[in-house]
Amino acid sequence: MVIKVFLASSSGSTAIKKKQQDVVAFLEALKVDYTQLDIACNEENRMWMRQNVPEEKKPANGIPLPPQIFNEESYCGDYETFFDAKEDNSVYSFLGLPPPPGSKEAVKAEEEQIVENGTHPEETNAEGNPDDSIEVPVEERNGDAHGKAEQVHAADEEEEGEGGGEEEEGEAAGETADDEATEEDTAGDEAPVEETAEVSEDTEAHAEEEEQEEADDDREEEELRQLEEEEEAEAQEEEAE
């Protein structure tokens, strides 16, 4: 598989030149084998590039601009899609190439595969199916390594819950007996409550009598005061005469 990068060596656009340099420099940094095809000096390259860019990937005017990237006859994308793949650490997938072992993209692909089916790539055979020659516990292969432990723990919790239920029933029975004893004690104390009511009535009657006596005393004091005022008034009249 050969990666083809269509460029314009004599382009007057600074933006196009910058994009072409970015693509080439990144492919060289990844040590990806590629071939540069100039469309400025070769009409055949320009026509091939324009014809093989998918219609949905062409700009509004229908003329795709360099750089355009292909893997043999298969279209990969333009600079924008290449840049997005670079930011997402998926350039090899963008180019249709297998990522080298140990690369960020290879590690990411392994993690995605483990998350998807719970199987490590080293545990698969050439066809991509789980390798039966590798003895891997079924629980670990299915991501249920702790399933049995969780079941045992759940059973212990259920037993503890049953024991706790018996204790709660015993406590409830004790509380019921205490409540019954309290009711009996209360029933025996009902008679003194009536005596208390009678004492309260006597107290209220006594308080009313005291209030009446105080009112009578106040009335008598008022009458004496009025008499004294009348006597003083008469004495003043006699002195005036």
mmCIF file of N, CA, C and O in Angstrom, residues 2 14 22 65 71 73 79 100 114 124 139 153 170-171 192 198 225-226 228 230 233 237:
data_model
loop_
_atom_site.group_PDB
_atom_site.id
_atom_site.type_symbol
_atom_site.label_atom_id
_atom_site.label_comp_id
_atom_site.label_asym_id
_atom_site.label_seq_id
_atom_site.Cartn_x
_atom_site.Cartn_y
_atom_site.Cartn_z
ATOM 1 N N VAL A 2 0.563 2.128 -0.936
ATOM 2 C CA VAL A 2 1.336 3.358 -1.081
ATOM 3 C C VAL A 2 0.431 4.545 -0.788
ATOM 4 O O VAL A 2 -0.660 4.678 -1.353
ATOM 5 N N THR A 14 -0.387 30.996 0.110
ATOM 6 C CA THR A 14 0.414 30.698 1.305
ATOM 7 C C THR A 14 -0.264 29.655 2.184
ATOM 8 O O THR A 14 0.399 28.790 2.773
ATOM 9 N N ASP A 22 2.607 20.863 6.424
ATOM 10 C CA ASP A 22 2.172 20.187 7.651
ATOM 11 C C ASP A 22 1.960 18.694 7.413
ATOM 12 O O ASP A 22 2.385 17.854 8.213
ATOM 13 N N LEU A 65 -8.943 21.189 -3.822
ATOM 14 C CA LEU A 65 -7.641 21.832 -3.730
ATOM 15 C C LEU A 65 -6.656 20.937 -2.989
ATOM 16 O O LEU A 65 -7.048 20.142 -2.125
ATOM 17 N N ASN A 71 -4.820 6.361 -0.352
ATOM 18 C CA ASN A 71 -4.099 5.105 -0.117
ATOM 19 C C ASN A 71 -4.352 4.240 -1.342
ATOM 20 O O ASN A 71 -5.409 3.643 -1.480
ATOM 21 N N GLU A 73 -5.746 3.551 -4.536
ATOM 22 C CA GLU A 73 -6.888 4.138 -5.233
ATOM 23 C C GLU A 73 -7.961 4.655 -4.257
ATOM 24 O O GLU A 73 -8.923 5.282 -4.696
ATOM 25 N N TYR A 79 -6.884 18.145 3.884
ATOM 26 C CA TYR A 79 -6.108 18.616 5.036
ATOM 27 C C TYR A 79 -6.952 18.683 6.296
ATOM 28 O O TYR A 79 -6.484 18.330 7.390
ATOM 29 N N PRO A 100 1.543 0.918 14.333
ATOM 30 C CA PRO A 100 2.672 0.133 14.837
ATOM 31 C C PRO A 100 2.486 -0.182 16.320
ATOM 32 O O PRO A 100 1.900 0.613 17.065
ATOM 33 N N ILE A 114 -10.943 -4.031 24.281
ATOM 34 C CA ILE A 114 -11.211 -4.627 25.598
ATOM 35 C C ILE A 114 -12.547 -4.148 26.133
ATOM 36 O O ILE A 114 -13.333 -4.917 26.683
ATOM 37 N N THR A 124 -6.541 -13.559 21.220
ATOM 38 C CA THR A 124 -7.262 -13.924 20.009
ATOM 39 C C THR A 124 -6.321 -14.587 19.027
ATOM 40 O O THR A 124 -5.099 -14.376 19.039
ATOM 41 N N GLU A 139 -14.393 -16.315 34.021
ATOM 42 C CA GLU A 139 -14.869 -15.132 34.725
ATOM 43 C C GLU A 139 -14.099 -13.893 34.296
ATOM 44 O O GLU A 139 -14.672 -12.827 34.073
ATOM 45 N N HIS A 153 -20.693 -12.592 49.157
ATOM 46 C CA HIS A 153 -20.912 -11.426 50.013
ATOM 47 C C HIS A 153 -22.398 -11.106 50.149
ATOM 48 O O HIS A 153 -22.895 -10.796 51.219
ATOM 49 N N GLY A 170 -37.734 -9.877 68.493
ATOM 50 C CA GLY A 170 -37.632 -10.016 69.944
ATOM 51 C C GLY A 170 -37.792 -8.689 70.646
ATOM 52 O O GLY A 170 -38.479 -8.568 71.661
ATOM 53 N N GLU A 171 -37.140 -7.663 70.092
ATOM 54 C CA GLU A 171 -37.258 -6.339 70.689
ATOM 55 C C GLU A 171 -38.694 -5.837 70.620
ATOM 56 O O GLU A 171 -39.213 -5.234 71.556
ATOM 57 N N PRO A 192 -57.213 7.790 91.715
ATOM 58 C CA PRO A 192 -56.626 9.032 92.228
ATOM 59 C C PRO A 192 -56.864 10.219 91.320
ATOM 60 O O PRO A 192 -56.885 11.355 91.762
ATOM 61 N N GLU A 198 -61.554 16.532 92.302
ATOM 62 C CA GLU A 198 -62.333 17.132 93.386
ATOM 63 C C GLU A 198 -61.529 18.193 94.124
ATOM 64 O O GLU A 198 -62.031 19.267 94.466
ATOM 65 N N ARG A 225 -63.366 56.364 102.141
ATOM 66 C CA ARG A 225 -62.665 57.494 101.522
ATOM 67 C C ARG A 225 -63.646 58.589 101.116
ATOM 68 O O ARG A 225 -63.398 59.787 101.315
ATOM 69 N N GLN A 226 -64.808 58.193 100.562
ATOM 70 C CA GLN A 226 -65.818 59.179 100.181
ATOM 71 C C GLN A 226 -66.362 59.932 101.412
ATOM 72 O O GLN A 226 -66.560 61.154 101.363
ATOM 73 N N GLU A 228 -64.795 60.478 104.243
ATOM 74 C CA GLU A 228 -63.754 61.399 104.714
ATOM 75 C C GLU A 228 -63.715 62.647 103.849
ATOM 76 O O GLU A 228 -63.559 63.771 104.362
ATOM 77 N N GLU A 230 -66.214 63.945 102.217
ATOM 78 C CA GLU A 230 -67.388 64.762 102.529
ATOM 79 C C GLU A 230 -67.215 65.529 103.849
ATOM 80 O O GLU A 230 -67.572 66.702 103.966
ATOM 81 N N ALA A 233 -64.961 68.415 103.313
ATOM 82 C CA ALA A 233 -65.646 69.483 102.597
ATOM 83 C C ALA A 233 -66.565 70.299 103.533
ATOM 84 O O ALA A 233 -66.624 71.534 103.482
ATOM 85 N N GLU A 237 -66.325 74.340 104.668
ATOM 86 C CA GLU A 237 -67.430 75.275 104.524
ATOM 87 C C GLU A 237 -67.705 76.023 105.853
ATOM 88 O O GLU A 237 -67.968 77.220 105.903
#
